[in-house]
PDB file of C-alpha atoms in Angstrom:
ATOM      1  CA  UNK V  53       3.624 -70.298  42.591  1.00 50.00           C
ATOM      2  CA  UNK V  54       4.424 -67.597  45.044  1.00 59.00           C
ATOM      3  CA  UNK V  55       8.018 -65.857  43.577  1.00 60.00           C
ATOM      4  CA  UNK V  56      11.145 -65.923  45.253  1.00 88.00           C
ATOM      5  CA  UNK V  57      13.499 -62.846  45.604  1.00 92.00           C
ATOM      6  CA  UNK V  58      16.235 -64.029  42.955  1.00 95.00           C
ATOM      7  CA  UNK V  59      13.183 -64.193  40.498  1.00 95.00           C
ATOM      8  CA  UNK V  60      11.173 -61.306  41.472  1.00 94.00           C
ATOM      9  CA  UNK V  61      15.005 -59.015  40.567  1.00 94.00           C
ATOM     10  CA  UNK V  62      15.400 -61.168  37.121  1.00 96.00           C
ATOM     11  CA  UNK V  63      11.823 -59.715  36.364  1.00 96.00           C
ATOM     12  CA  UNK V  64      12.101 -56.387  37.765  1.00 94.00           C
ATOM     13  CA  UNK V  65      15.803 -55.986  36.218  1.00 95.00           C
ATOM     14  CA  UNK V  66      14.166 -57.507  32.556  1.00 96.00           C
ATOM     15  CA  UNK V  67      11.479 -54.838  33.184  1.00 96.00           C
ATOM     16  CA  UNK V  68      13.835 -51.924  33.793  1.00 95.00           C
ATOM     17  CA  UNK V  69      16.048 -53.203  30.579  1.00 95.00           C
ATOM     18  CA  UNK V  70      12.698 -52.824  28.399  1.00 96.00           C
ATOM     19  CA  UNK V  71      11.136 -49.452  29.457  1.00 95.00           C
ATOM     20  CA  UNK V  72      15.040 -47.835  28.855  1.00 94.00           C
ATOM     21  CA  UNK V  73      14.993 -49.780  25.973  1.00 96.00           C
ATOM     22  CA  UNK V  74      11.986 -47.802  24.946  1.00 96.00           C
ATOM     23  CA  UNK V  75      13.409 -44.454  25.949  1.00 95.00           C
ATOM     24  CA  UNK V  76      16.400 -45.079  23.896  1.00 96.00           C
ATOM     25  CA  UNK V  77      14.677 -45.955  20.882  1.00 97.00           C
ATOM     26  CA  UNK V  78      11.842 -43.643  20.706  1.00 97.00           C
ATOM     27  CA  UNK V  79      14.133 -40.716  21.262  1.00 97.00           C
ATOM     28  CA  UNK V  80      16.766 -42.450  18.504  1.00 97.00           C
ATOM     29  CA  UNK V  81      13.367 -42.322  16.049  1.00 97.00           C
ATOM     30  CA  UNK V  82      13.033 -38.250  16.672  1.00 97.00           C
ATOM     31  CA  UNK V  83      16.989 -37.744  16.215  1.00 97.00           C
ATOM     32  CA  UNK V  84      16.858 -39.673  12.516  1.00 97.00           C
ATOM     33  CA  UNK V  85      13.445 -38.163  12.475  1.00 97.00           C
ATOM     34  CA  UNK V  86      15.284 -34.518  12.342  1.00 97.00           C
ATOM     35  CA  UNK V  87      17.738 -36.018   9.974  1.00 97.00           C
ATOM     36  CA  UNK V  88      15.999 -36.648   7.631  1.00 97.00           C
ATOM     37  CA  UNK V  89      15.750 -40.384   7.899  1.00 96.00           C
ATOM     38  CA  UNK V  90      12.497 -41.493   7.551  1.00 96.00           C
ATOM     39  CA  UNK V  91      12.785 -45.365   6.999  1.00 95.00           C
ATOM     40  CA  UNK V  92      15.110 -45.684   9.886  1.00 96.00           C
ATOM     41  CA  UNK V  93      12.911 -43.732  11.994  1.00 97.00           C
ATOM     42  CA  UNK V  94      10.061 -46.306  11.413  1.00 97.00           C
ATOM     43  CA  UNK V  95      12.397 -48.905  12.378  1.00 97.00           C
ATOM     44  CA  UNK V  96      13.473 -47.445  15.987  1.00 97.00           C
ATOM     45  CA  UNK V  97       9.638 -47.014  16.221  1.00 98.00           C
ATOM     46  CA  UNK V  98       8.817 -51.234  15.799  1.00 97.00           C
ATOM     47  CA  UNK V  99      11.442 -51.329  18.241  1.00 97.00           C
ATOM     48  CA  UNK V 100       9.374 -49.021  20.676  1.00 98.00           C
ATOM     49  CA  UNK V 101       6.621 -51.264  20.022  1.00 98.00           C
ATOM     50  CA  UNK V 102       8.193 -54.305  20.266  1.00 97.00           C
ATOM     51  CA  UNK V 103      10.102 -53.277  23.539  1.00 97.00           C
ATOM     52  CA  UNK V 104       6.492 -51.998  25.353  1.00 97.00           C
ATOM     53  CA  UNK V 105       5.035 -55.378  24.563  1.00 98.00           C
ATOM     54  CA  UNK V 106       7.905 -57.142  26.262  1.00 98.00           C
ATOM     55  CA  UNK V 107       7.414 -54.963  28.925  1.00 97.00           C
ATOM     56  CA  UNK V 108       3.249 -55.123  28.711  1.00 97.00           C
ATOM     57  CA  UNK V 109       4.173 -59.245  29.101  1.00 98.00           C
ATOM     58  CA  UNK V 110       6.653 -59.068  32.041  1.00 98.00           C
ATOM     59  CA  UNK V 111       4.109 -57.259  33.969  1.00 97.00           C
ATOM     60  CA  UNK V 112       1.300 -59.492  33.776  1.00 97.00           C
ATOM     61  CA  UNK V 113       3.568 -61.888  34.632  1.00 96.00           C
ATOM     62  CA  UNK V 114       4.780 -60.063  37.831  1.00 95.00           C
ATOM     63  CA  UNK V 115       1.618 -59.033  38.075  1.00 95.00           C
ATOM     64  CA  UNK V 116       0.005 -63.225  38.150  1.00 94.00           C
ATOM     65  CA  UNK V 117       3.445 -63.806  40.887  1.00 94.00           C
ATOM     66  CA  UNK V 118       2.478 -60.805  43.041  1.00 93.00           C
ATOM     67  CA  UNK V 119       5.667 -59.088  42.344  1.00 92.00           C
ATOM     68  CA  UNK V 120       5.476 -54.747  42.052  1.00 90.00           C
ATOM     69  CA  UNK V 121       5.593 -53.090  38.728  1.00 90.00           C
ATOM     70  CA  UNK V 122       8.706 -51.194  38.994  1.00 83.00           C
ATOM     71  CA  UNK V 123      10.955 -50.458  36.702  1.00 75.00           C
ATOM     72  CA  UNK V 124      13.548 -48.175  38.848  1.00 73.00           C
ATOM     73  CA  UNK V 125      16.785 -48.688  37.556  1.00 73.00           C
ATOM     74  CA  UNK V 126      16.452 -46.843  34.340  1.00 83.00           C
ATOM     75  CA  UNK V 127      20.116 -46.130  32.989  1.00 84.00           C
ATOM     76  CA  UNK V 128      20.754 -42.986  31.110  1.00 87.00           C
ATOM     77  CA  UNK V 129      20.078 -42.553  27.710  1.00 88.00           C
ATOM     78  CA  UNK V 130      22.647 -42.819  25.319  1.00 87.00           C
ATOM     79  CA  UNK V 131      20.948 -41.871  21.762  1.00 89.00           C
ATOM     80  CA  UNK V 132      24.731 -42.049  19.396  1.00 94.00           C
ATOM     81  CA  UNK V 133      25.760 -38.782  17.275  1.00 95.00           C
ATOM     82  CA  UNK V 134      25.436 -40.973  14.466  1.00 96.00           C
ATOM     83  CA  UNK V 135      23.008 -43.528  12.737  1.00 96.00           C
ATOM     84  CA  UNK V 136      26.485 -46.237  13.167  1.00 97.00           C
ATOM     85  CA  UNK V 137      27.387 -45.447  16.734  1.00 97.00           C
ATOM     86  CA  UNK V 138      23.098 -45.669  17.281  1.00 97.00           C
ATOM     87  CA  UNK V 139      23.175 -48.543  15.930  1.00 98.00           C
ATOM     88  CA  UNK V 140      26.509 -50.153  18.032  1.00 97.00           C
ATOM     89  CA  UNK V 141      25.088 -48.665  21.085  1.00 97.00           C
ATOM     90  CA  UNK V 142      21.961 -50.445  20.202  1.00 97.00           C
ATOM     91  CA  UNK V 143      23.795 -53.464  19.556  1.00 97.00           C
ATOM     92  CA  UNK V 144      25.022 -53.602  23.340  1.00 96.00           C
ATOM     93  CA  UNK V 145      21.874 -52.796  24.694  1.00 95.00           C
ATOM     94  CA  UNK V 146      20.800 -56.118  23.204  1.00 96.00           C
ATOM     95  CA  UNK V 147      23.381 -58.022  23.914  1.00 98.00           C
ATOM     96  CA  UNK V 148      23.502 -56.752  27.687  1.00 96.00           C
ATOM     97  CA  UNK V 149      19.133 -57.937  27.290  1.00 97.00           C
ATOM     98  CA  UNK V 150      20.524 -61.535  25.870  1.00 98.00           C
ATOM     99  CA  UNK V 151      22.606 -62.002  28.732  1.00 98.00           C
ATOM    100  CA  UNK V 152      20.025 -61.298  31.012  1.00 98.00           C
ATOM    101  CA  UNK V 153      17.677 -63.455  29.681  1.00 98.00           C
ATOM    102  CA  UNK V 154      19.261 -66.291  28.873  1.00 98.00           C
ATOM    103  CA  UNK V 155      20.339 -66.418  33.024  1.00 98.00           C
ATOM    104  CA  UNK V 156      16.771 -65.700  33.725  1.00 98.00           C
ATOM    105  CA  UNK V 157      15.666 -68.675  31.984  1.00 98.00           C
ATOM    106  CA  UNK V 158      18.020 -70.674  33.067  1.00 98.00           C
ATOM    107  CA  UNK V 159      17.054 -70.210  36.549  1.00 98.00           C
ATOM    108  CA  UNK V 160      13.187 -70.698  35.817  1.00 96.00           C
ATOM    109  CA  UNK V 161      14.455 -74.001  34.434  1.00 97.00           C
ATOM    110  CA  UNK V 162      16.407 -75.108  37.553  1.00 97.00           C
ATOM    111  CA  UNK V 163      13.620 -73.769  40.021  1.00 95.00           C
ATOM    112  CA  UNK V 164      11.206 -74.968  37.381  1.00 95.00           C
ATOM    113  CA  UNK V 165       8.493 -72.350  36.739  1.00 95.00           C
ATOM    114  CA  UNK V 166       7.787 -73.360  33.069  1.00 96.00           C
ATOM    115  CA  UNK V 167       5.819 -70.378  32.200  1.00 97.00           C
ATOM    116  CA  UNK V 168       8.575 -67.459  33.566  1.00 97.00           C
ATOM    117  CA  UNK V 169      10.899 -69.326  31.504  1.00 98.00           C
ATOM    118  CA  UNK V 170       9.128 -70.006  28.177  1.00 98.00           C
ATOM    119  CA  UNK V 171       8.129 -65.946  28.722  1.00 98.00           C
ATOM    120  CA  UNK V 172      12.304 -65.631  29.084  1.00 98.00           C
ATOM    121  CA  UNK V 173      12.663 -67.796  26.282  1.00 98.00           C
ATOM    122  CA  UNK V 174      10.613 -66.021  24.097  1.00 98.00           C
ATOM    123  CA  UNK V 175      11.701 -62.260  24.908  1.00 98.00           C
ATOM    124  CA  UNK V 176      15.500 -63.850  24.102  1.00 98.00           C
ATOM    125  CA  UNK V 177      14.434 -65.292  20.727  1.00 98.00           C
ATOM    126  CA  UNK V 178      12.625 -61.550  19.845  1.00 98.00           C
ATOM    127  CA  UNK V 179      16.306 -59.971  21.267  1.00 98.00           C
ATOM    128  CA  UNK V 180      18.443 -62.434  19.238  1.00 98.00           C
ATOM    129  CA  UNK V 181      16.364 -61.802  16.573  1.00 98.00           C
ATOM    130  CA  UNK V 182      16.913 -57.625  16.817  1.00 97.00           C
ATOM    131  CA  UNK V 183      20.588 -58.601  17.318  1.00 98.00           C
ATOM    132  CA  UNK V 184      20.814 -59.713  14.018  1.00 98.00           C
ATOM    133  CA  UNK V 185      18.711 -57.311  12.547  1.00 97.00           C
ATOM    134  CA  UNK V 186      21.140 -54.705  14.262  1.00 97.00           C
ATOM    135  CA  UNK V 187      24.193 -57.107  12.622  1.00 98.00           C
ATOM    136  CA  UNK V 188      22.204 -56.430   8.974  1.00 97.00           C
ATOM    137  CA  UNK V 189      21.951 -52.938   9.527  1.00 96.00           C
ATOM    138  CA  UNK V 190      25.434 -52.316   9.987  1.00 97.00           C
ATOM    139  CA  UNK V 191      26.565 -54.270   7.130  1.00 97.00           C
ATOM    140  CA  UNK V 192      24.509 -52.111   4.812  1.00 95.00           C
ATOM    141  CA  UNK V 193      25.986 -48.659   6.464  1.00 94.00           C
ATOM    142  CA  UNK V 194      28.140 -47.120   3.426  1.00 89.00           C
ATOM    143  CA  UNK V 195      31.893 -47.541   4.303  1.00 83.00           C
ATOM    144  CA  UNK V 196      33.307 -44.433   4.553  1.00 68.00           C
TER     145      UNK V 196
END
């Protein structure tokens, strides 16, 4: 199935989200790092990992359409001054990713390429998942 140019900016924009995505977190894991916080640095480092294999999966997939590798519109980096406002920026970042996937999917349904959307599907179930997670997180912060 040779990709159209709506789909080929879905994947390339889905690509972009995950390798910032990986910036973010992997310098979030040295900041707590520094802090002192061990356990939540191992956490922002399964997200690293989880966000490269999204990204390791989008390629082959753009890779199977014919569609360049690119990941180009990297926003900047905004790591938080604190483990809370990490964690809220984090929670946007994911949110902003569930938006974008759920349209994504949605329009591999309509033009129906079945396996760009189940690979849409399945990236949003792993971000609503982290959403949550995030959601957990925040409800165990002590209140001040």
């Amino acid at each position: 199935m040779r990709a159209d140019p709506r789909l080929s900016g879905y994947l390339s924009r889905a690509l972009s989200h995950e390798m910032a995505a990986v910036q973010q977190y992997l310098l979030q894991a040295k900041l707590v790092g520094l802090w002192g916080l061990a356990e939540q640095g191992s956490r922002f480092r399964d997200d690293v990992n989880e966000e490269l294999e999204h990204a390791e999966r989008l390629m082959e997939r753009m890779l199977v359409l014919g569609i360049p590798c690119n990941a180009t519109q990297l926003p900047p980096i905004r790591p938080g001054r604190t483990l809370e406002e990490m964690l809220y920026i984090d929670r946007d970042l994911e949110i902003d990713a569930i938006r974008l996937y759920e349209e994504a999917a949605a329009y591999c349904e309509r033009r129906r390429d079945g396996e760009t959307m189940q690979l849409m599907r399945s990236i949003l179930d792993d971000e609503l998942a982290h959403l949550r997670e995030l959601d957990q997180q925040l409800a165990a912060l002590p209140k001040e």
